[in-house]
Protein backbone atom coordinates (compact mmCIF):
# COMPACT_ATOMS: atom_id res chain seq x y z
CA MET A 1 -136.16 -50.63 -247.31
CA ASP A 2 -135.39 -53.95 -249.17
CA SER A 3 -131.60 -56.19 -247.36
CA LYS A 4 -129.14 -54.98 -249.44
CA LEU A 5 -130.44 -51.26 -249.96
CA SER A 6 -129.43 -51.42 -245.98
CA LYS A 7 -126.45 -53.41 -245.34
CA GLU A 8 -124.71 -51.24 -248.17
CA TYR A 9 -126.25 -47.60 -247.00
CA VAL A 10 -125.98 -48.63 -243.34
CA HIS A 11 -122.38 -49.41 -244.08
CA GLN A 12 -121.45 -46.01 -245.32
CA LEU A 13 -123.03 -44.28 -242.79
CA GLU A 14 -120.65 -46.63 -240.43
CA SER A 15 -118.09 -45.37 -242.07
CA ALA A 16 -118.62 -42.01 -242.44
CA LYS A 17 -119.95 -41.77 -238.85
CA GLU A 18 -116.63 -41.25 -237.60
CA GLY A 19 -115.88 -38.03 -239.90
CA VAL A 20 -118.81 -36.76 -239.28
CA GLN A 21 -118.14 -36.69 -235.32
CA ASP A 22 -115.00 -34.75 -236.22
CA VAL A 23 -116.27 -32.62 -237.38
CA THR A 24 -119.07 -31.19 -234.98
CA GLN A 25 -117.22 -31.20 -232.66
CA ASP A 26 -115.20 -27.59 -232.22
CA TYR A 27 -118.66 -25.67 -233.63
CA VAL A 28 -120.06 -23.43 -230.89
CA PRO A 29 -123.74 -22.56 -231.40
CA GLY A 30 -124.91 -19.37 -231.66
CA SER A 31 -122.16 -17.64 -231.57
CA ASP A 32 -121.19 -13.93 -233.14
CA GLU A 33 -118.89 -16.48 -235.72
CA GLU A 34 -122.09 -18.51 -236.46
CA LYS A 35 -124.75 -15.37 -236.50
CA LYS A 36 -122.97 -13.75 -239.15
CA LEU A 37 -122.14 -16.23 -241.54
CA VAL A 38 -126.36 -16.62 -241.36
CA ARG A 39 -126.55 -13.07 -242.29
CA LYS A 40 -124.20 -13.62 -244.97
CA ILE A 41 -126.33 -16.37 -246.27
CA ASP A 42 -129.39 -14.21 -245.66
CA SER A 43 -128.31 -11.82 -247.81
CA PHE A 44 -127.46 -14.01 -250.86
CA LEU A 45 -130.02 -16.30 -250.60
CA LEU A 46 -133.65 -14.63 -249.63
CA PRO A 47 -133.56 -11.95 -251.85
CA THR A 48 -131.88 -13.67 -254.86
CA ILE A 49 -134.88 -16.82 -254.23
CA PHE A 50 -137.66 -14.02 -253.29
CA PHE A 51 -137.20 -11.82 -256.56
CA MET A 52 -137.35 -15.37 -258.64
CA TYR A 53 -140.44 -16.63 -256.99
CA LEU A 54 -142.26 -12.98 -257.27
CA PHE A 55 -141.46 -13.10 -261.27
CA SER A 56 -142.76 -17.27 -260.67
CA TYR A 57 -145.43 -16.89 -259.64
CA MET A 58 -146.22 -13.60 -261.87
CA ASP A 59 -146.05 -15.62 -264.55
CA ARG A 60 -147.79 -18.22 -263.04
CA THR A 61 -151.18 -16.32 -262.45
CA ASN A 62 -152.19 -12.69 -264.93
CA ILE A 63 -153.37 -15.53 -266.85
CA GLY A 64 -155.98 -14.46 -264.27
CA ASN A 65 -155.39 -10.55 -264.66
CA ALA A 66 -155.72 -11.67 -268.24
CA ARG A 67 -158.51 -13.03 -268.97
CA ILE A 68 -160.89 -10.62 -267.72
CA ALA A 69 -158.51 -8.25 -269.96
CA GLY A 70 -160.37 -9.20 -272.94
CA MET A 71 -158.32 -12.16 -273.60
CA ALA A 72 -161.52 -14.22 -272.69
CA LEU A 73 -163.18 -12.11 -275.01
CA ASP A 74 -160.55 -11.98 -277.94
CA LEU A 75 -159.59 -14.72 -278.02
CA ASN A 76 -163.36 -16.65 -277.37
CA LEU A 77 -162.63 -18.74 -274.27
CA GLY A 78 -165.31 -20.29 -272.64
CA SER A 79 -165.37 -20.98 -268.92
CA ASN A 80 -164.19 -24.41 -269.95
CA GLN A 81 -161.58 -23.86 -272.08
CA TYR A 82 -160.02 -21.32 -268.82
CA SER A 83 -159.82 -23.79 -266.49
CA PHE A 84 -158.90 -26.06 -268.56
CA ILE A 85 -155.31 -23.73 -269.74
CA LEU A 86 -154.96 -23.26 -266.31
CA VAL A 87 -155.17 -27.55 -265.72
CA VAL A 88 -152.48 -28.17 -268.80
CA PHE A 89 -149.70 -25.36 -266.85
CA PHE A 90 -149.68 -28.33 -263.29
CA ILE A 91 -149.59 -31.57 -265.84
CA GLY A 92 -145.72 -30.56 -267.46
CA TYR A 93 -145.64 -28.71 -263.50
CA VAL A 94 -146.34 -32.20 -261.96
CA LEU A 95 -145.02 -34.42 -263.45
CA CYS A 96 -141.09 -32.49 -263.86
CA GLU A 97 -140.61 -31.63 -260.49
CA VAL A 98 -139.61 -35.16 -258.89
CA PRO A 99 -136.58 -35.34 -262.17
CA SER A 100 -135.87 -31.68 -261.77
CA ASN A 101 -135.16 -32.51 -258.07
CA MET A 102 -132.54 -35.17 -258.95
CA ILE A 103 -130.75 -33.46 -261.21
CA LEU A 104 -130.82 -30.35 -258.74
CA SER A 105 -129.16 -32.58 -255.96
CA ARG A 106 -126.18 -32.93 -257.96
CA ALA A 107 -126.01 -30.14 -259.74
CA ARG A 108 -125.34 -26.30 -259.23
CA PRO A 109 -128.06 -24.25 -258.32
CA SER A 110 -126.28 -21.38 -259.09
CA VAL A 111 -126.53 -22.60 -262.59
CA PHE A 112 -129.30 -24.79 -262.54
CA LEU A 113 -132.17 -22.63 -261.50
CA PRO A 114 -131.34 -19.05 -263.75
CA THR A 115 -131.06 -21.22 -266.64
CA ILE A 116 -134.81 -22.89 -266.81
CA MET A 117 -135.50 -19.59 -265.09
CA PHE A 118 -134.15 -17.65 -267.68
CA LEU A 119 -136.35 -20.07 -270.65
CA TRP A 120 -139.86 -19.09 -268.70
CA GLY A 121 -139.63 -15.80 -268.96
CA CYS A 122 -138.95 -15.86 -272.52
CA VAL A 123 -141.54 -18.49 -272.70
CA THR A 124 -143.94 -15.79 -271.17
CA ILE A 125 -142.62 -13.29 -273.31
CA GLY A 126 -144.44 -15.73 -275.99
CA MET A 127 -147.87 -15.17 -275.23
CA ALA A 128 -148.28 -11.79 -275.62
CA TRP A 129 -148.79 -13.29 -279.41
CA ALA A 130 -150.94 -16.79 -278.47
CA ASP A 131 -153.60 -15.94 -281.20
CA SER A 132 -156.13 -19.15 -280.00
CA TYR A 133 -156.73 -21.63 -277.68
CA GLU A 134 -154.11 -23.50 -278.52
CA HIS A 135 -151.17 -21.33 -278.69
CA LEU A 136 -151.93 -21.35 -275.23
CA ILE A 137 -152.18 -24.15 -274.30
CA ALA A 138 -148.67 -24.72 -275.30
CA PHE A 139 -147.21 -22.37 -274.22
CA ARG A 140 -148.69 -22.53 -270.40
CA VAL A 141 -147.41 -26.70 -270.86
CA VAL A 142 -144.01 -25.26 -271.77
CA ILE A 143 -144.01 -23.16 -269.20
CA GLY A 144 -145.04 -25.73 -266.60
CA CYS A 145 -142.34 -28.31 -267.26
CA LEU A 146 -139.91 -25.03 -267.04
CA GLU A 147 -141.06 -23.87 -263.32
CA ALA A 148 -140.67 -27.16 -262.01
CA GLY A 149 -137.39 -27.88 -261.30
CA PHE A 150 -137.84 -24.02 -259.15
CA GLY A 151 -140.09 -24.62 -255.99
CA PRO A 152 -138.86 -27.96 -255.07
CA GLY A 153 -135.39 -26.27 -256.14
CA VAL A 154 -136.13 -23.91 -253.03
CA LEU A 155 -137.28 -26.59 -250.79
CA LEU A 156 -133.62 -28.19 -250.78
CA MET A 157 -131.49 -25.35 -250.61
CA LEU A 158 -133.50 -23.84 -247.76
CA SER A 159 -132.59 -27.22 -246.06
CA SER A 160 -129.86 -27.36 -247.23
CA TRP A 161 -128.85 -23.82 -245.32
CA TYR A 162 -131.08 -23.49 -242.40
CA LYS A 163 -131.43 -24.90 -239.08
CA LYS A 164 -134.92 -27.01 -238.31
CA ASP A 165 -135.53 -23.61 -235.69
CA GLU A 166 -134.63 -21.13 -238.66
CA GLN A 167 -136.83 -22.60 -241.13
CA SER A 168 -139.87 -21.20 -241.05
CA LYS A 169 -138.78 -17.81 -240.55
CA ARG A 170 -136.77 -18.21 -244.44
CA PHE A 171 -139.77 -19.90 -246.02
CA SER A 172 -141.94 -16.74 -244.40
CA VAL A 173 -140.43 -15.10 -247.13
CA TYR A 174 -140.51 -17.22 -250.12
CA ILE A 175 -144.09 -17.41 -249.74
CA SER A 176 -144.64 -13.58 -249.09
CA ALA A 177 -143.07 -12.84 -252.39
CA ALA A 178 -145.76 -15.14 -253.96
CA ILE A 179 -148.01 -12.95 -251.87
CA LEU A 180 -146.97 -9.84 -253.20
CA ALA A 181 -147.07 -11.69 -256.73
CA GLY A 182 -150.73 -11.71 -256.59
CA ALA A 183 -150.70 -7.83 -255.13
CA PHE A 184 -148.24 -7.20 -257.49
CA GLY A 185 -149.93 -8.90 -260.08
CA GLY A 186 -153.27 -6.69 -259.47
CA LEU A 187 -151.42 -3.98 -259.66
CA LEU A 188 -149.65 -4.27 -262.82
CA ALA A 189 -152.29 -5.54 -264.76
CA GLY A 190 -154.78 -2.51 -263.85
CA ALA A 191 -152.32 -0.36 -265.06
CA ILE A 192 -151.01 -1.88 -268.06
CA THR A 193 -154.29 -3.37 -269.42
CA SER A 194 -155.49 0.28 -268.32
CA GLY A 195 -152.73 2.70 -269.49
CA MET A 196 -151.05 0.14 -272.52
CA ASP A 197 -153.75 -1.21 -273.43
CA GLY A 198 -153.02 -0.57 -277.77
CA ALA A 199 -150.11 1.27 -277.39
CA LEU A 200 -147.73 -0.27 -280.76
CA GLY A 201 -150.75 -1.90 -281.67
CA ILE A 202 -150.26 -3.75 -279.23
CA ARG A 203 -153.82 -5.34 -276.87
CA GLY A 204 -153.11 -4.64 -272.72
CA TRP A 205 -154.07 -7.90 -271.55
CA ARG A 206 -151.20 -8.72 -274.21
CA TRP A 207 -148.25 -7.02 -273.03
CA LEU A 208 -148.56 -7.87 -269.16
CA PHE A 209 -147.21 -11.00 -271.17
CA ILE A 210 -144.25 -8.86 -272.55
CA ILE A 211 -143.43 -7.23 -269.04
CA GLU A 212 -143.88 -9.32 -266.98
CA GLY A 213 -142.04 -12.25 -269.11
CA THR A 214 -138.95 -9.61 -269.65
CA LEU A 215 -139.02 -8.97 -266.29
CA THR A 216 -138.22 -12.82 -265.81
CA ALA A 217 -135.61 -12.90 -268.06
CA GLY A 218 -133.33 -10.16 -266.75
CA TRP A 219 -133.69 -10.88 -262.93
CA SER A 220 -132.48 -14.13 -263.91
CA ILE A 221 -129.41 -13.25 -265.65
CA CYS A 222 -128.74 -11.10 -261.66
CA ALA A 223 -129.42 -14.36 -260.25
CA ALA A 224 -127.02 -16.40 -261.86
CA PHE A 225 -125.36 -13.94 -259.86
CA LEU A 226 -126.24 -14.18 -256.40
CA LEU A 227 -127.69 -17.41 -255.35
CA LEU A 228 -125.84 -19.54 -253.11
CA ASP A 229 -124.87 -23.07 -254.11
CA PHE A 230 -124.82 -26.01 -251.36
CA PRO A 231 -122.40 -25.33 -248.50
CA ALA A 232 -119.50 -27.44 -249.36
CA ASN A 233 -119.26 -26.29 -252.52
CA THR A 234 -120.64 -22.37 -252.65
CA ARG A 235 -118.39 -20.66 -254.46
CA ARG A 236 -119.49 -17.49 -252.82
CA LEU A 237 -118.11 -18.31 -248.28
CA THR A 238 -114.40 -18.62 -247.66
CA PRO A 239 -113.48 -21.91 -246.37
CA ARG A 240 -114.04 -21.65 -242.71
CA GLU A 241 -117.42 -19.70 -243.86
CA ARG A 242 -118.28 -23.21 -245.39
CA GLU A 243 -116.80 -25.08 -242.74
CA LEU A 244 -119.51 -23.36 -240.51
CA ALA A 245 -122.12 -23.68 -242.43
CA ILE A 246 -121.75 -27.43 -243.30
CA GLN A 247 -121.04 -27.84 -238.99
CA ARG A 248 -123.94 -25.95 -238.39
CA ILE A 249 -126.47 -27.93 -240.39
CA ILE A 250 -124.50 -31.74 -239.71
CA SER A 251 -125.42 -30.23 -235.31
CA ASP A 252 -128.63 -30.20 -235.58
CA SER A 253 -129.50 -33.59 -237.86
CA ILE A 254 -129.74 -32.44 -240.87
CA THR A 255 -127.44 -34.26 -243.24
CA VAL A 256 -125.10 -31.76 -245.90
CA ARG A 257 -124.44 -33.47 -249.33
CA SER A 258 -120.13 -33.49 -249.77
CA GLU A 259 -117.53 -35.16 -251.67
CA ASP A 260 -116.98 -37.98 -248.89
CA SER A 261 -121.12 -38.12 -247.46
CA PRO A 262 -122.70 -41.47 -248.71
CA THR A 263 -124.01 -41.92 -252.12
CA ILE A 264 -126.81 -43.26 -252.89
CA SER A 265 -127.89 -43.80 -256.86
CA HIS A 266 -131.35 -42.02 -257.68
CA PHE A 267 -132.92 -44.99 -258.12
CA GLN A 268 -132.28 -46.10 -254.28
CA ALA A 269 -132.69 -42.70 -252.71
CA LEU A 270 -136.51 -42.42 -255.18
CA LYS A 271 -137.35 -46.58 -253.44
CA LEU A 272 -136.16 -44.86 -250.13
CA ALA A 273 -139.09 -41.40 -250.01
CA GLY A 274 -141.59 -43.91 -250.69
CA GLN A 275 -141.05 -46.83 -248.86
CA ASN A 276 -141.42 -43.66 -246.00
CA TRP A 277 -144.53 -43.29 -245.02
CA ARG A 278 -143.51 -39.52 -244.45
CA THR A 279 -143.33 -38.46 -247.54
CA TRP A 280 -147.14 -39.92 -247.86
CA GLY A 281 -148.60 -38.04 -245.09
CA PHE A 282 -147.24 -34.17 -245.14
CA THR A 283 -148.68 -34.58 -249.35
CA THR A 284 -152.10 -35.43 -248.54
CA GLY A 285 -151.66 -32.48 -245.80
CA TYR A 286 -150.30 -29.87 -248.88
CA MET A 287 -152.93 -31.18 -251.07
CA VAL A 288 -155.46 -30.07 -249.44
CA ILE A 289 -154.07 -26.20 -249.11
CA ILE A 290 -152.78 -25.82 -252.20
CA GLY A 291 -156.81 -26.86 -253.67
CA ALA A 292 -157.85 -24.46 -250.86
CA GLY A 293 -155.42 -22.72 -252.11
CA THR A 294 -156.04 -22.56 -255.38
CA LEU A 295 -159.09 -19.54 -255.13
CA SER A 296 -156.20 -17.23 -255.29
CA TYR A 297 -156.63 -17.77 -259.60
CA PHE A 298 -160.33 -16.99 -258.68
CA TYR A 299 -159.58 -13.92 -256.85
CA PRO A 300 -160.06 -10.66 -258.83
CA THR A 301 -163.81 -13.23 -260.84
CA LEU A 302 -164.21 -13.44 -256.83
CA VAL A 303 -164.30 -9.90 -255.91
CA LYS A 304 -165.06 -8.66 -259.67
CA GLY A 305 -168.74 -11.39 -258.90
CA LEU A 306 -169.09 -8.74 -255.53
CA GLY A 307 -170.25 -6.36 -257.32
CA TYR A 308 -167.11 -4.45 -259.14
CA THR A 309 -165.90 -3.16 -262.21
CA SER A 310 -162.62 -5.46 -264.40
CA THR A 311 -160.76 -2.48 -263.03
CA THR A 312 -161.67 -2.24 -259.63
CA ALA A 313 -161.63 -5.81 -258.45
CA GLN A 314 -157.56 -5.86 -260.04
CA TYR A 315 -157.13 -2.85 -257.71
CA MET A 316 -159.95 -4.84 -254.68
CA THR A 317 -157.59 -7.61 -254.81
CA ILE A 318 -154.62 -6.14 -253.73
CA PRO A 319 -156.19 -5.61 -249.19
CA ILE A 320 -156.49 -10.09 -249.51
CA TYR A 321 -153.38 -10.63 -250.51
CA MET A 322 -151.73 -7.71 -247.74
CA VAL A 323 -153.61 -9.03 -245.09
CA ALA A 324 -152.48 -12.64 -246.21
CA PHE A 325 -148.26 -10.70 -246.12
CA ILE A 326 -148.89 -9.95 -243.18
CA CYS A 327 -149.85 -12.40 -241.45
CA ASN A 328 -147.70 -14.38 -242.82
CA ILE A 329 -144.89 -13.43 -241.44
CA VAL A 330 -146.03 -13.10 -238.05
CA THR A 331 -146.79 -16.35 -238.07
CA GLY A 332 -143.68 -18.01 -239.40
CA TYR A 333 -141.66 -15.82 -237.03
CA PHE A 334 -143.25 -17.30 -233.64
CA ALA A 335 -143.17 -21.18 -235.57
CA ASP A 336 -139.30 -20.60 -234.59
CA LYS A 337 -139.77 -19.81 -231.19
CA VAL A 338 -142.04 -23.50 -231.43
CA PRO A 339 -141.00 -25.58 -233.84
CA HIS A 340 -142.19 -28.67 -233.09
CA GLN A 341 -146.21 -27.06 -232.56
CA ARG A 342 -146.32 -26.36 -236.91
CA GLY A 343 -148.57 -29.41 -236.61
CA LEU A 344 -150.52 -27.89 -234.22
CA ILE A 345 -150.25 -24.37 -236.13
CA ILE A 346 -151.30 -26.21 -239.80
CA GLY A 347 -154.37 -27.28 -238.19
CA CYS A 348 -155.51 -24.35 -236.25
CA GLY A 349 -154.40 -21.75 -239.44
CA LEU A 350 -157.10 -24.38 -240.67
CA ILE A 351 -159.58 -24.96 -239.08
CA VAL A 352 -160.20 -21.39 -239.38
CA SER A 353 -159.83 -21.25 -243.39
CA THR A 354 -162.99 -24.15 -242.51
CA ILE A 355 -165.22 -21.57 -240.60
CA CYS A 356 -164.57 -18.59 -243.47
CA SER A 357 -165.84 -20.93 -246.46
CA VAL A 358 -168.57 -22.89 -244.67
CA ILE A 359 -170.31 -19.17 -243.86
CA PHE A 360 -169.30 -18.15 -247.68
CA CYS A 361 -171.95 -20.29 -248.22
CA VAL A 362 -174.63 -19.03 -246.63
CA VAL A 363 -173.44 -15.19 -246.44
CA TYR A 364 -174.49 -12.72 -249.87
CA ASN A 365 -173.89 -9.57 -248.34
CA PHE A 366 -170.55 -7.70 -250.88
CA VAL A 367 -168.69 -6.61 -247.62
CA GLY A 368 -169.01 -9.51 -245.69
CA ARG A 369 -168.08 -12.37 -248.51
CA TYR A 370 -164.98 -9.80 -249.28
CA VAL A 371 -164.35 -9.70 -245.45
CA LEU A 372 -164.41 -13.82 -245.32
CA LEU A 373 -161.94 -13.50 -248.67
CA VAL A 374 -159.39 -11.90 -246.54
CA PHE A 375 -159.51 -14.02 -243.61
CA MET A 376 -159.45 -17.45 -245.29
CA ALA A 377 -156.60 -15.89 -248.01
CA ALA A 378 -154.62 -15.28 -244.88
CA SER A 379 -155.63 -18.48 -242.73
CA ILE A 380 -154.72 -20.82 -246.29
CA TRP A 381 -151.30 -18.76 -247.25
CA THR A 382 -150.27 -18.79 -243.53
CA CYS A 383 -150.47 -23.12 -243.71
CA ASN A 384 -148.60 -22.97 -247.41
CA ALA A 385 -145.08 -21.53 -245.50
CA LEU A 386 -145.51 -23.46 -242.20
CA SER A 387 -146.40 -26.89 -244.33
CA LEU A 388 -143.34 -26.60 -246.32
CA SER A 389 -140.67 -26.08 -243.41
CA TYR A 390 -142.53 -28.24 -241.24
CA ALA A 391 -141.69 -30.81 -244.65
CA SER A 392 -137.82 -29.17 -244.64
CA SER A 393 -137.57 -30.20 -241.00
CA THR A 394 -138.87 -33.56 -240.55
CA PHE A 395 -136.96 -34.64 -244.05
CA GLY A 396 -133.36 -33.13 -243.02
CA ALA A 397 -132.35 -36.23 -242.02
CA MET A 398 -132.46 -38.23 -244.33
CA PRO A 399 -130.38 -38.96 -247.05
CA ASN A 400 -129.78 -35.52 -249.98
CA GLU A 401 -130.38 -36.76 -252.35
CA THR A 402 -133.20 -38.61 -250.11
CA ARG A 403 -134.84 -35.75 -249.24
CA ALA A 404 -134.64 -33.62 -252.71
CA ILE A 405 -137.12 -36.57 -253.85
CA CYS A 406 -139.63 -36.48 -251.00
CA LEU A 407 -139.53 -32.66 -251.51
CA ALA A 408 -140.56 -33.73 -254.28
CA ILE A 409 -143.10 -35.52 -254.26
CA VAL A 410 -144.57 -33.30 -251.56
CA ASN A 411 -144.38 -30.11 -253.68
CA ALA A 412 -145.52 -31.92 -256.44
CA LEU A 413 -148.23 -34.34 -255.67
CA GLY A 414 -149.84 -31.30 -253.48
CA ASN A 415 -149.97 -29.65 -256.95
CA LEU A 416 -152.44 -32.57 -259.05
CA ALA A 417 -154.71 -30.29 -256.24
CA SER A 418 -154.14 -28.09 -258.50
CA ILE A 419 -155.81 -29.54 -260.92
CA TYR A 420 -159.23 -29.73 -260.29
CA GLY A 421 -159.87 -26.65 -257.95
CA ALA A 422 -159.50 -25.06 -261.21
CA TYR A 423 -162.54 -25.91 -262.05
CA LEU A 424 -163.92 -25.41 -258.92
CA TYR A 425 -166.11 -21.70 -259.70
CA PRO A 426 -166.72 -22.11 -263.34
CA SER A 427 -168.24 -18.71 -263.96
CA THR A 428 -172.18 -20.30 -264.46
CA ASP A 429 -172.01 -20.40 -260.22
CA GLY A 430 -170.98 -16.79 -259.92
CA PRO A 431 -171.85 -15.18 -257.87
CA LYS A 432 -171.86 -17.42 -254.67
CA TYR A 433 -169.86 -20.19 -255.88
CA ILE A 434 -171.01 -22.22 -253.65
CA MET A 435 -169.88 -25.64 -255.09
CA GLY A 436 -166.14 -24.31 -254.71
CA PHE A 437 -166.72 -23.02 -251.39
CA SER A 438 -168.34 -25.96 -250.05
CA VAL A 439 -165.04 -28.35 -251.53
CA VAL A 440 -162.39 -25.71 -250.14
CA SER A 441 -164.31 -26.24 -247.23
CA ALA A 442 -164.49 -30.27 -247.26
CA MET A 443 -160.02 -29.90 -247.54
CA SER A 444 -160.32 -27.35 -244.71
CA ALA A 445 -161.78 -29.91 -242.54
CA PHE A 446 -159.70 -32.78 -243.73
CA GLY A 447 -155.79 -31.37 -244.22
CA ALA A 448 -156.75 -29.91 -240.13
CA VAL A 449 -157.04 -33.66 -238.98
CA VAL A 450 -154.42 -34.71 -241.22
CA TYR A 451 -152.10 -31.98 -239.70
CA ILE A 452 -152.61 -32.77 -236.07
CA LEU A 453 -152.66 -37.01 -236.58
CA LEU A 454 -149.17 -35.65 -238.34
CA HIS A 455 -148.29 -33.75 -235.04
CA VAL A 456 -148.31 -36.38 -232.95
CA PHE A 457 -147.19 -39.22 -234.74
CA VAL A 458 -143.89 -36.89 -236.66
CA ARG A 459 -142.52 -36.48 -232.52
CA LYS A 460 -143.49 -40.00 -232.19
CA TYR A 461 -141.21 -41.81 -234.97
CA PRO A 462 -139.06 -38.71 -236.23
CA ALA A 463 -137.21 -39.31 -239.23
CA THR A 464 -133.88 -40.76 -238.88
CA ARG A 465 -131.02 -41.12 -241.11
CA ARG A 466 -131.51 -44.55 -242.61
CA VAL A 467 -135.88 -44.14 -242.90
């Protein structure tokens, strides 16, 4: 932090210090009133963001289901063209995340997030009328730009409402929506592509975009009436509940945005985020997890390569996601019991992924490979949720604007891995896909080292309000 910025911000902190102490002096942790408030926060926030992310992930990944349901044949798409269609989504997604969270840190989430969701739902519906490779690229770019504000926005929301030892469970619920989206996406794709193909003269894969886009746009309207804002300005809580929400967060050394909070500009917040080594440590680790997790886009293709028909392959992806769902929820619950051990838990999960991926490269039995795929998916999805809660709790003491940018950087640059990950499983490598799983093995092993090192250094050098 440069001297001018440091002096200005530290002066603001000192001015606000007495006010913070006054806010928390009558706070009693674990009271019945607080438990009731947390349940109320959960009832508003968790179901809303769960379904928002469920539909978001379905819109993002339905391209894989559409591909094997006839889209590739109808539009004459080759393997490299399909991979590029995946890539262009993440170009806009990565570039727009940080600006979106800059806006959100000073806006109302109950307005901003449902608005962008409604827009990308409408664009998803429009994909049903794509009749060329170029049209698909254009639609995916726009969806990527619009969805960019959602992921980091939810991270900021969860980090603003929950204590550090409450976050793993909530992030697990959030990520479980993506897991179930994969399962339901396969279920819906199987039903739609086989049951509605030719209805009204429209191919089944086009109906997939129409139906899922409509669900997204519809839920965005509901979310506008359910989603909370930030603790200091939400309209869904009473004044006393807002006061208690602020007290409990501040007592856990998490900053809360309010009119009395020290303020810094977007540029200052960006500078603080970029100068913080924790930002880049968590970005590196998350990039590895996302890179390994790109195999989820190819689950239907990989399962089909194990000897199943196209329709059966859609349904055979469901057990993969359901096992991951159970492991994610259970691990998230117990991780909150030992919040300071999150780095080690993530490291162990990535070691499991490494072992399974190495074995996958040398075992060619269909049943054996399917089982390995199940264990890999479970470990990667679990690490995904924990890595986000780990980063969120670590950044908690930072100014609200800085935390928003740090979380956006982690999520945005982490998702850069999705760009090269889209090329790890070309159809010419099937059914073994040695290159893809060799890269996943290396990334998982490297990620295990990164998170074990983060475990050591974050404990030794905890973040403060001044760094």
